[in-house]
Amino acid sequence: MLLAYREAGGTHPVLLLHDGGHGTPLIDALARHGDGLEANVLPLAVNELTQVGLEAVIGAFAHGAAAVRFLLRAKPRHGVTGLLQTIVMAETILAGLGFEGRRVATIETDDPDKLADQLTGIGPLAGLDNPATFRTVGKRGDLLRFGLSELHRLAPKPVDVIALPEGAPIGAITVDTGGCTLCLSCVSACPTGALRADPERPVLKFVEDACVQCGLCQSTCPEKVITLTPQIDFRARRAQAQVIKEEEPALCVRCGTPFGVKSTIDRIATKLEGHHWMYPTGDRRTEALRMCADCRVIVMSEQQFDPIQDVPERAPPRTTDDYLRQRENKD
């Protein structure tokens, strides 16, 4: 619709999104009893306004829209929090790319005259001179990423990074590498594959273009060293996986097979040797900590390690008779 409007010679298009139950009768009333919509206002009916996502708004501006307005009831019948969050994110992105003025907003009215007044008050806002022409077909996430890429390419003042408000579905993560043990719990929890591991080496990688800021990695991390950073990095679409942390693998002292993170194995061995009854200083069992799972079993079987050897003797359980006897002795 936006492309056809521009091909017909239209300028400064304002996309008016509305539903059929409220918006259509209001626009009809304005046409019947008033002057109707301005020539540059393009009404588009949708099933439910709160279902319109950020990808639709960004796509509209990439296709040349100068402004987008959502026509709501004066008193909405249900919550519009999600829609308002979408508007805030869209405004942040557009302002960061150099689009001046209030580009995305709501019009909350049941009066056709007030609708006309608010549309007239938008003023002539400039759209893109050479808008994109891509087809808006595909998944929401793919449409959003491609729409942002096209909008950034055509924007008045393109920048590399734009900070977004909390709750945005786009962003990066910050990891305190000093506290990260490369347990890779976050990799298992990530539903989009933004966090990745390498089967050959202990390494944690991150693909920002795939992150949806769900927070599962942050909640799963046992060390609590992951922080979400809502932002748009337009370089991330072309970037390869970023290495967040990489360490030397632990090699089995018996067969040389890599089986873990060397720093973690060394830390565990240091904490246990001489500080736990199962691992006295210089004992052969300490060496087993530095072996892979297969060699550990073989060595324990060959040398007949007794896992309960040198276990401190436990005190016998106390019974009711013991308590009664103790009471009698006091008397």
PDB file of C-alpha atoms in Angstrom, residues 1 64 103 126 156 160 214 221 255 283 290 303 312:
ATOM      1  CA  MET A   1       0.000   0.000   0.000  1.00  0.00           C
ATOM      2  CA  GLY A  64       8.457   5.011   3.362  1.00  0.00           C
ATOM      3  CA  ARG A 103       6.627   9.332  14.552  1.00  0.00           C
ATOM      4  CA  ALA A 126       9.555  13.520   5.968  1.00  0.00           C
ATOM      5  CA  PRO A 156      19.013   9.992   7.799  1.00  0.00           C
ATOM      6  CA  ASP A 160      25.943   1.377  14.901  1.00  0.00           C
ATOM      7  CA  CYS A 214      14.194 -13.902  27.181  1.00  0.00           C
ATOM      8  CA  CYS A 221      23.475 -19.299  35.346  1.00  0.00           C
ATOM      9  CA  CYS A 255      45.383 -40.855  28.194  1.00  0.00           C
ATOM     10  CA  ASP A 283      46.962 -39.784  47.997  1.00  0.00           C
ATOM     11  CA  ARG A 290      42.634 -35.167  36.779  1.00  0.00           C
ATOM     12  CA  GLN A 303      44.158 -50.162  42.207  1.00  0.00           C
ATOM     13  CA  PRO A 312      35.720 -41.235  60.179  1.00  0.00           C
TER      14      PRO A 312
END
